[in-house]
Short mmCIF file of C-alpha atoms in Angstrom, two decimals:
data_model
loop_
_atom_site.label_atom_id
_atom_site.label_comp_id
_atom_site.label_asym_id
_atom_site.label_seq_id
_atom_site.Cartn_x
_atom_site.Cartn_y
_atom_site.Cartn_z
CA MET R 12 -67.18 -35.45 33.67
CA LYS R 13 -67.68 -32.49 31.55
CA ASN R 14 -66.13 -30.20 34.34
CA ILE R 15 -63.27 -32.63 34.81
CA ILE R 16 -62.39 -32.39 30.84
CA CYS R 17 -62.87 -28.55 31.12
CA ILE R 18 -60.52 -28.59 33.92
CA ILE R 19 -57.95 -30.76 32.37
CA SER R 20 -58.17 -28.79 29.13
CA LEU R 21 -57.71 -25.60 31.15
CA LEU R 22 -54.77 -26.90 32.66
CA PHE R 23 -53.37 -28.20 29.47
CA ILE R 24 -53.71 -24.70 27.83
CA SER R 25 -52.28 -22.98 30.93
CA SER R 26 -49.34 -25.43 30.86
CA ILE R 27 -48.66 -24.25 27.28
CA TYR R 28 -49.06 -20.72 27.73
CA LEU R 29 -46.96 -20.89 31.04
CA GLY R 30 -44.35 -22.87 28.94
CA GLN R 31 -44.32 -20.34 26.34
CA ILE R 32 -43.76 -17.51 29.00
CA ASP R 33 -41.14 -19.52 30.44
CA ALA R 34 -39.43 -20.19 27.17
CA SER R 35 -39.60 -16.51 26.25
CA ALA R 36 -38.10 -15.66 29.64
CA GLN R 37 -35.42 -18.15 29.11
CA SER R 38 -34.66 -16.85 25.41
CA THR R 39 -34.87 -13.03 26.74
CA GLU R 40 -32.34 -14.20 29.76
CA SER R 41 -30.20 -15.96 27.22
CA ASN R 42 -30.06 -13.01 24.61
CA GLN R 43 -29.31 -11.00 27.76
CA ASN R 44 -26.43 -13.37 28.68
CA VAL R 45 -24.93 -13.13 25.19
CA ALA R 46 -25.01 -9.43 24.91
CA ILE R 47 -23.22 -9.19 28.35
CA ALA R 48 -20.80 -11.84 27.30
CA LYS R 49 -19.94 -9.79 24.39
CA GLU R 50 -19.95 -6.61 26.42
CA ASN R 51 -17.31 -8.32 28.53
CA LEU R 52 -15.28 -9.72 25.64
CA GLN R 53 -15.17 -6.00 24.50
CA GLN R 54 -13.87 -5.09 27.66
CA THR R 55 -11.06 -7.83 27.78
CA PRO R 56 -7.82 -6.53 26.34
CA VAL R 57 -6.26 -8.42 23.50
CA GLU R 58 -2.69 -9.62 23.96
CA VAL R 59 -0.06 -8.80 21.55
CA PRO R 60 1.49 -12.07 20.03
CA GLU R 61 5.02 -13.07 20.86
CA TYR R 62 7.65 -12.80 18.20
CA SER R 63 8.34 -16.50 17.19
CA GLU R 64 11.50 -17.77 15.79
CA LYS R 65 10.24 -18.41 12.33
CA SER R 66 8.87 -14.84 11.83
CA ARG R 67 12.24 -13.49 13.26
CA ALA R 68 14.02 -15.53 10.37
CA TYR R 69 11.61 -14.62 7.85
CA ASN R 70 11.99 -10.76 8.67
CA ASP R 71 15.97 -10.91 9.06
CA LYS R 72 16.00 -12.37 5.52
CA LYS R 73 13.91 -9.78 4.22
CA THR R 74 15.95 -6.94 6.12
CA VAL R 75 19.21 -8.52 4.58
CA TRP R 76 17.95 -8.70 1.17
CA TRP R 77 16.55 -5.02 1.56
CA ILE R 78 19.90 -3.85 2.32
CA PHE R 79 21.36 -5.61 -0.69
CA ASP R 80 19.08 -4.21 -3.12
CA THR R 81 19.48 -0.77 -1.76
CA PHE R 82 23.40 -1.34 -2.20
CA LEU R 83 22.64 -2.68 -5.82
CA ASN R 84 20.47 0.58 -6.63
CA VAL R 85 23.76 2.68 -6.00
CA LEU R 86 26.39 0.20 -7.69
CA ILE R 87 24.75 -0.59 -10.75
CA PRO R 88 24.22 2.93 -11.96
CA PHE R 89 27.70 3.75 -10.91
CA LEU R 90 28.98 0.89 -13.09
CA PHE R 91 26.92 2.02 -16.24
CA LEU R 92 28.83 5.16 -15.65
CA GLN R 93 32.31 3.98 -14.82
CA THR R 94 32.36 1.37 -17.54
CA LYS R 95 31.11 3.70 -20.19
CA ALA R 96 28.29 1.36 -20.79
CA SER R 97 25.58 4.14 -20.74
CA ALA R 98 27.63 6.07 -23.36
CA LYS R 99 27.72 2.99 -25.51
CA ILE R 100 23.89 2.40 -25.27
CA ARG R 101 23.60 6.01 -26.12
CA ASP R 102 25.58 5.65 -29.38
CA PHE R 103 23.69 2.67 -30.17
CA SER R 104 20.30 4.35 -29.58
CA GLN R 105 21.39 7.23 -31.81
CA ARG R 106 22.24 5.09 -34.69
CA PHE R 107 18.67 3.71 -35.01
CA GLY R 108 16.67 6.63 -33.46
CA ARG R 109 18.51 9.37 -35.20
CA ARG R 110 16.01 11.74 -33.78
CA TRP R 111 16.26 13.14 -30.20
CA TYR R 112 13.11 11.79 -28.86
CA PHE R 113 13.53 8.29 -30.60
CA THR R 114 17.09 8.17 -29.21
CA LEU R 115 15.93 9.16 -25.74
CA ALA R 116 13.11 6.45 -25.98
CA ILE R 117 15.38 3.49 -27.27
CA TYR R 118 17.91 4.47 -24.53
CA PHE R 119 15.25 4.28 -21.86
CA ILE R 120 13.70 0.86 -23.15
CA ILE R 121 17.42 -0.84 -23.06
CA PHE R 122 18.41 0.87 -19.90
CA THR R 123 15.15 -0.37 -18.18
CA LEU R 124 15.32 -3.83 -19.36
CA ALA R 125 19.02 -4.12 -18.38
CA ASN R 126 18.09 -3.20 -14.83
CA PHE R 127 15.26 -5.57 -14.83
CA LEU R 128 17.52 -8.48 -15.95
CA ILE R 129 20.33 -7.37 -13.49
CA PHE R 130 18.09 -7.31 -10.66
CA LEU R 131 15.83 -10.32 -11.49
CA PRO R 132 18.02 -13.09 -9.35
CA SER R 133 17.54 -10.62 -6.35
CA TYR R 134 13.74 -10.05 -6.95
CA TYR R 135 13.27 -13.66 -7.85
CA TYR R 136 14.64 -14.59 -4.05
CA ARG R 137 13.15 -11.67 -2.29
CA PHE R 138 9.74 -11.61 -3.82
CA HIS R 139 8.91 -15.09 -5.03
CA LEU R 140 11.29 -17.75 -3.42
CA LEU R 141 11.17 -16.32 -0.14
CA GLU R 142 7.42 -15.86 -0.10
CA LEU R 143 6.87 -19.40 -1.53
CA ASN R 144 9.14 -20.96 1.07
CA TYR R 145 7.15 -19.42 4.06
CA GLY R 146 3.88 -20.04 2.49
CA PHE R 147 2.76 -16.60 1.56
CA SER R 148 2.73 -17.01 -2.26
CA ASN R 149 0.78 -19.56 -4.33
CA GLN R 150 2.18 -18.15 -7.63
CA THR R 151 4.13 -20.34 -10.12
CA LEU R 152 7.54 -19.27 -11.37
CA PHE R 153 5.82 -18.55 -14.78
CA GLY R 154 2.91 -16.51 -13.30
CA TRP R 155 5.46 -14.52 -11.23
CA PHE R 156 7.68 -13.71 -14.13
CA THR R 157 4.82 -13.04 -16.50
CA GLU R 158 3.26 -10.37 -13.88
CA ASN R 159 6.78 -8.64 -13.33
CA SER R 160 7.25 -8.57 -17.11
CA LEU R 161 3.95 -7.05 -17.62
CA LYS R 162 5.11 -4.26 -15.20
CA GLN R 163 8.07 -3.49 -17.11
CA ILE R 164 6.08 -3.09 -20.11
CA VAL R 165 3.71 -0.56 -18.58
CA THR R 166 6.75 1.05 -17.01
CA ILE R 167 8.44 1.45 -20.26
CA ILE R 168 5.12 2.73 -22.05
CA ILE R 169 4.53 5.15 -19.38
CA GLY R 170 8.19 6.22 -19.53
CA CYS R 171 8.04 6.61 -23.30
CA LEU R 172 4.91 8.54 -23.09
CA PHE R 173 6.12 11.19 -20.48
CA LEU R 174 10.08 11.02 -20.07
CA TRP R 175 10.68 13.54 -22.82
CA VAL R 176 8.89 16.04 -20.84
CA PRO R 177 11.91 16.64 -18.01
CA TYR R 178 14.42 15.94 -20.93
CA LEU R 179 13.14 18.70 -22.75
CA LEU R 180 13.23 20.97 -19.71
CA LEU R 181 16.79 20.04 -19.31
CA ARG R 182 17.75 20.88 -22.84
CA LYS R 183 15.67 24.20 -22.67
CA SER R 184 16.50 25.47 -19.12
CA PRO R 185 19.43 23.79 -17.63
CA LYS R 186 19.29 26.00 -14.52
CA ARG R 187 15.60 25.68 -13.71
CA TRP R 188 14.38 22.29 -15.24
CA TRP R 189 14.28 20.88 -11.66
CA LEU R 190 11.87 23.44 -10.59
CA TYR R 191 9.65 23.05 -13.67
CA THR R 192 9.65 19.28 -13.26
CA SER R 193 8.82 19.65 -9.72
CA VAL R 194 5.59 21.73 -10.66
CA LEU R 195 4.61 19.21 -13.36
CA MET R 196 4.94 16.27 -10.94
CA VAL R 197 1.80 17.39 -9.21
CA PRO R 198 -0.59 16.80 -12.00
CA PHE R 199 1.07 13.85 -13.15
CA ILE R 200 1.12 12.09 -9.77
CA ALA R 201 -2.66 12.81 -9.57
CA PHE R 202 -3.06 11.43 -13.08
CA LEU R 203 -1.38 8.15 -12.17
CA MET R 204 -3.35 8.03 -8.68
CA MET R 205 -6.64 8.08 -10.71
CA ILE R 206 -5.85 5.61 -13.61
CA VAL R 207 -3.73 3.20 -11.87
CA PRO R 208 -6.60 1.64 -9.88
CA ILE R 209 -9.27 2.07 -12.80
CA PHE R 210 -6.93 0.88 -15.88
CA ILE R 211 -3.74 -0.29 -14.69
CA LEU R 212 -4.57 -2.64 -11.56
CA PRO R 213 -7.24 -4.54 -13.84
CA LEU R 214 -4.38 -5.74 -16.16
CA PHE R 215 -2.83 -7.87 -13.53
CA ASP R 216 -6.01 -8.93 -11.37
CA ASN R 217 -9.53 -10.19 -12.11
CA PHE R 218 -12.25 -7.70 -10.50
CA SER R 219 -15.89 -8.87 -9.98
CA GLU R 220 -18.87 -7.71 -8.16
CA MET R 221 -18.84 -8.79 -4.28
CA LYS R 222 -20.40 -12.27 -4.38
CA ASN R 223 -21.49 -12.02 -0.60
CA LYS R 224 -24.52 -9.61 -1.01
CA ASP R 225 -25.27 -9.51 2.60
CA LEU R 226 -21.96 -8.45 3.68
CA GLY R 227 -21.85 -6.07 0.57
CA ALA R 228 -24.98 -4.40 1.88
CA LYS R 229 -23.36 -3.79 5.27
CA VAL R 230 -20.03 -2.44 3.63
CA LEU R 231 -22.43 0.01 1.75
CA GLN R 232 -24.28 0.80 4.93
CA LEU R 233 -21.01 1.76 6.71
CA ALA R 234 -19.94 3.81 3.73
CA ASP R 235 -23.12 5.66 3.74
CA ARG R 236 -22.47 6.33 7.60
CA ALA R 237 -19.11 7.76 6.62
CA GLY R 238 -20.53 10.17 4.24
CA ILE R 239 -19.55 8.06 1.20
CA GLU R 240 -22.23 8.03 -1.55
CA GLY R 241 -22.38 6.31 -4.70
CA ALA R 242 -19.37 3.69 -4.13
CA ARG R 243 -19.30 0.39 -5.79
CA ILE R 244 -17.74 -2.63 -4.14
CA TYR R 245 -15.42 -5.06 -6.05
CA GLU R 246 -13.93 -8.46 -5.19
CA VAL R 247 -10.26 -8.97 -6.43
CA GLU R 248 -9.20 -12.49 -6.90
CA LYS R 249 -5.77 -12.91 -5.30
CA SER R 250 -5.86 -16.41 -3.66
CA ASP R 251 -4.54 -18.10 -6.73
CA GLU R 252 -1.04 -16.19 -6.24
CA THR R 253 -0.85 -15.09 -2.69
CA LYS R 254 -2.15 -15.42 0.78
CA ALA R 255 -1.82 -11.78 1.80
CA LYS R 256 -4.86 -10.07 2.34
CA GLY R 257 -5.63 -6.51 0.86
CA ALA R 258 -8.39 -3.84 0.84
CA TYR R 259 -8.32 -0.40 -0.30
CA MET R 260 -10.79 2.43 -1.51
CA THR R 261 -10.18 4.76 -4.30
CA GLY R 262 -11.62 6.96 -6.94
CA ILE R 263 -13.64 10.18 -7.35
CA PHE R 264 -17.26 10.98 -8.41
CA ASN R 265 -18.58 7.92 -10.37
CA THR R 266 -15.25 5.85 -10.09
CA LYS R 267 -15.54 5.51 -6.33
CA ARG R 268 -14.98 2.01 -5.41
CA ILE R 269 -14.18 -0.15 -2.31
CA VAL R 270 -11.95 -3.13 -3.18
CA LEU R 271 -11.49 -6.32 -1.15
CA SER R 272 -9.24 -9.44 -2.02
CA ASP R 273 -10.89 -12.60 -1.82
CA THR R 274 -8.27 -13.46 0.69
CA ILE R 275 -9.38 -10.82 3.24
CA ILE R 276 -12.97 -11.98 2.87
CA LYS R 277 -12.13 -15.45 3.82
CA GLY R 278 -9.59 -14.69 6.34
CA LEU R 279 -11.52 -12.50 8.48
CA ASP R 280 -14.94 -12.43 10.31
CA GLU R 281 -17.59 -9.92 9.41
CA ASP R 282 -16.72 -7.72 12.44
CA GLU R 283 -12.94 -7.45 11.56
CA LEU R 284 -13.78 -7.26 7.93
CA LEU R 285 -15.98 -4.25 8.42
CA PHE R 286 -13.52 -2.53 10.66
CA VAL R 287 -10.87 -2.87 7.94
CA VAL R 288 -13.31 -1.41 5.47
CA GLY R 289 -13.87 1.39 8.00
CA HIS R 290 -10.00 1.89 8.23
CA GLU R 291 -9.81 2.15 4.35
CA MET R 292 -12.85 4.47 4.35
CA GLY R 293 -10.86 6.50 6.76
CA HIS R 294 -8.15 7.05 4.37
CA TYR R 295 -10.62 8.16 1.79
CA VAL R 296 -12.51 10.46 3.82
CA LEU R 297 -9.68 12.16 5.81
CA GLY R 298 -8.21 13.10 2.35
CA HIS R 299 -4.85 11.31 2.49
CA SER R 300 -4.53 10.72 -1.01
CA ALA R 301 -4.80 14.65 -1.36
CA ARG R 302 -2.34 14.86 1.26
CA SER R 303 0.17 12.65 -0.59
CA LEU R 304 -0.14 14.91 -3.44
CA ILE R 305 1.62 17.58 -1.13
CA ILE R 306 4.11 15.26 0.56
CA LEU R 307 5.35 13.53 -2.62
CA PRO R 308 5.82 16.39 -4.98
CA LEU R 309 7.60 18.15 -1.77
CA MET R 310 9.98 15.17 -1.48
CA ILE R 311 10.56 15.16 -5.42
CA PHE R 312 11.20 19.19 -5.37
CA VAL R 313 14.07 18.76 -2.70
CA SER R 314 15.28 15.51 -4.35
CA LEU R 315 15.50 17.21 -8.05
CA PHE R 316 17.06 20.46 -6.58
CA LEU R 317 19.87 17.96 -5.21
CA VAL R 318 20.03 16.23 -8.36
CA TYR R 319 20.67 19.56 -10.07
CA LYS R 320 23.16 20.71 -7.71
CA ILE R 321 25.46 17.30 -7.26
CA SER R 322 24.95 16.14 -11.08
CA THR R 323 26.14 19.66 -12.34
CA TYR R 324 29.14 19.40 -10.29
CA LEU R 325 29.72 15.53 -11.15
CA THR R 326 29.32 16.32 -14.80
CA LYS R 327 31.58 18.90 -15.09
CA HIS R 328 34.16 17.08 -13.18
CA PHE R 329 33.57 13.47 -14.47
CA GLY R 330 31.19 13.70 -17.61
CA ASN R 331 34.07 13.31 -20.01
CA SER R 332 35.34 10.23 -18.64
CA TRP R 333 31.74 8.92 -18.56
CA GLY R 334 31.22 9.81 -21.89
CA PHE R 335 28.94 13.04 -21.65
CA SER R 336 29.18 16.67 -21.05
CA GLU R 337 25.45 17.68 -20.43
CA MET R 338 22.94 16.34 -18.16
CA SER R 339 20.39 16.33 -21.02
CA ASP R 340 22.34 13.79 -22.71
CA PRO R 341 20.58 10.22 -22.34
CA ALA R 342 23.94 8.74 -21.24
CA ALA R 343 23.48 10.84 -18.07
CA MET R 344 20.36 8.64 -17.31
CA PRO R 345 22.25 6.69 -14.72
CA LEU R 346 23.85 9.54 -12.91
CA LEU R 347 20.47 11.24 -12.58
CA SER R 348 18.92 8.08 -11.39
CA LEU R 349 21.64 7.55 -8.96
CA VAL R 350 21.59 10.85 -7.24
CA PHE R 351 17.68 11.08 -7.22
CA GLY R 352 17.84 7.56 -5.80
CA VAL R 353 20.10 8.67 -3.01
CA ALA R 354 18.37 11.87 -2.25
CA PHE R 355 14.87 10.15 -2.19
CA PHE R 356 16.11 7.52 0.22
CA ILE R 357 17.52 10.11 2.64
CA LEU R 358 14.03 11.91 2.75
CA THR R 359 12.04 8.61 2.80
CA PRO R 360 11.94 8.52 6.71
CA PHE R 361 9.92 11.78 6.34
CA PHE R 362 7.70 10.05 4.06
CA LEU R 363 6.98 6.99 6.03
CA TRP R 364 6.56 9.11 9.27
CA ASP R 365 3.64 10.81 7.59
CA SER R 366 2.47 7.65 6.34
CA ARG R 367 2.37 6.01 9.98
CA ASN R 368 0.44 9.00 11.15
CA GLN R 369 -2.13 8.47 8.44
CA GLU R 370 -2.59 4.92 9.31
CA LEU R 371 -3.03 5.97 12.88
CA GLU R 372 -5.88 8.57 11.98
CA ALA R 373 -7.33 5.79 9.61
CA GLN R 374 -7.47 3.45 12.50
CA ARG R 375 -8.80 6.10 15.06
CA PHE R 376 -11.59 6.70 12.42
CA ALA R 377 -12.61 3.09 12.08
CA LEU R 378 -12.55 2.72 15.79
CA GLU R 379 -14.92 5.71 16.13
CA ILE R 380 -17.21 4.69 13.31
CA THR R 381 -17.38 1.04 14.33
CA ARG R 382 -16.68 1.32 17.96
CA ASN R 383 -15.46 -2.31 17.83
CA ASN R 384 -12.04 -2.30 19.65
CA ARG R 385 -11.85 -6.32 19.77
CA ALA R 386 -12.32 -6.52 15.91
CA CYS R 387 -9.58 -3.94 15.65
CA ALA R 388 -7.12 -5.77 17.75
CA THR R 389 -7.91 -9.45 16.66
CA GLU R 390 -7.51 -8.36 12.97
CA LEU R 391 -3.91 -7.03 13.83
CA VAL R 392 -3.34 -10.17 15.79
CA LYS R 393 -4.07 -12.48 12.72
CA THR R 394 -1.87 -10.15 10.53
CA ILE R 395 1.11 -10.62 12.91
CA LYS R 396 0.38 -14.47 13.06
CA GLU R 397 -0.40 -14.96 9.35
CA ASP R 398 2.24 -12.50 7.83
CA PHE R 399 5.10 -13.27 10.38
CA SER R 400 5.27 -9.67 11.20
CA ASN R 401 7.49 -8.36 14.00
CA PRO R 402 4.80 -6.76 16.46
CA ARG R 403 7.55 -4.30 17.76
CA PRO R 404 10.44 -3.86 15.53
CA SER R 405 13.59 -1.67 16.06
CA GLN R 406 13.25 1.92 15.88
CA LEU R 407 15.72 2.04 12.64
CA ILE R 408 13.53 -0.64 10.83
CA THR R 409 10.42 1.55 11.74
CA ILE R 410 12.16 4.90 10.51
CA PHE R 411 13.38 3.34 7.13
CA GLN R 412 10.85 0.60 6.13
CA ARG R 413 7.57 1.00 7.91
CA GLN R 414 4.57 2.70 6.49
CA HIS R 415 2.38 1.35 9.38
CA PRO R 416 3.03 2.02 12.94
CA PRO R 417 4.45 -1.31 14.85
CA LEU R 418 1.43 -3.67 14.91
CA GLY R 419 1.97 -4.02 18.67
CA GLU R 420 1.71 -0.49 19.38
CA LEU R 421 -1.66 -0.56 17.22
CA ILE R 422 -3.15 -3.38 19.27
CA ASP R 423 -2.42 -1.37 22.53
CA PHE R 424 -4.31 1.50 20.87
CA CYS R 425 -7.34 -0.64 19.84
CA ASN R 426 -7.39 -1.71 23.40
CA GLU R 427 -7.10 1.45 25.02
CA TYR R 428 -9.00 3.93 22.70
CA LYS R 429 -12.59 4.31 23.98
CA PRO R 430 -13.63 7.84 24.34
CA TRP R 431 -17.27 7.22 24.08
CA GLU R 432 -17.25 5.14 27.15
CA LYS R 433 -15.96 8.08 29.10
CA GLY R 434 -18.27 10.60 27.44
CA GLU R 435 -15.50 12.45 25.75
CA PRO R 436 -16.03 13.87 22.41
CA LEU R 437 -15.07 11.93 19.14
CA GLN R 438 -12.50 13.39 16.90
CA TYR R 439 -14.33 12.52 13.82
CA ASP R 440 -17.88 12.38 14.98
CA GLY R 441 -18.88 15.41 12.80
CA LEU R 442 -17.89 13.32 9.64
CA PHE R 443 -20.40 10.40 10.66
CA LYS R 444 -24.17 10.41 9.59
CA GLY R 445 -26.72 9.05 12.06
CA LYS R 446 -25.83 7.02 15.00
#
């Protein structure tokens, strides 16, 4: 009897042990199947979504209003000059300001507010009502108006603090002011790039530390691999006003920060979010901000030279009928604004071309650091579907409007760019830490 009990016990124990081995084998096989499935999924190209009729209607309306606003940007300054409204504002400013600086500041405030009110109906439709009708905005009319009013206040403060510099140069050096102003724009743009994310943006949005600590740790781990040390992660509340997703990285030294909107955290899965973060880190590591400090001043240099040449000619021939004889006169501000705007618009395709190149470089950086082609492509698919984007816009639209390459082309790039699978060298491998 004892032997029978021992045999039964041995069989029972053996069955448990064999069951564990079998379960372990099944678990291992299951994990292997999952890994194989993921690998197969990575190898499957992601298709570019079709351009829906609703998306087409949305983009057509945006394009029409962009053309209309571009036309207004030429028409309104011209009317300020032709009706002598600019000269009348100058006379009013002189009566109250008396001294040169205060005259200039008062004129600038009135001119800025007048433009704000003139463009308000167009901006209301283009940036609020249209976005509201297509489900992109959650913002109330009061919230939208308050935010834009605050932007005008910030513009007026910055203008009053710095606008006197180019006008002083206009007075002191009528033939070289454009050159000196262009040189001074380099530190000014650098100053704005430093203070806007740290001091200006918090005026409009609520920033807090990232709520998902596990995800935050993975973001910091990715930052460490990208060679970025000491960065902090912030989550910005945007869902109360918009459904648009946003992310960026900025700052230097102890102000380095990775900022993610709560909409992008909710709208993307973990792999997609980490890819987007890798993209923004690419902009930072590859020094795209520094590159912009070369491109923008160069564009301003050419634009101001054209302003100098064209405005000098127009002032000489039409200045008296407009109510001024020198470009340093505050009444000439619409003329300077008009000529500068047209010159900058002509040069904009060059700036956008460089921006598209930067975006492609950042996309390549993110692919190399994450090696997640599918997350790259699926994130773009979500953007196309949720933002009603045109995946393959016309060449003209791309040249004059798009800071990013066509999203359809980016999806193709995400599907195809896999040099690590062919044993080819990575373009940015030397920038990464670890494996």
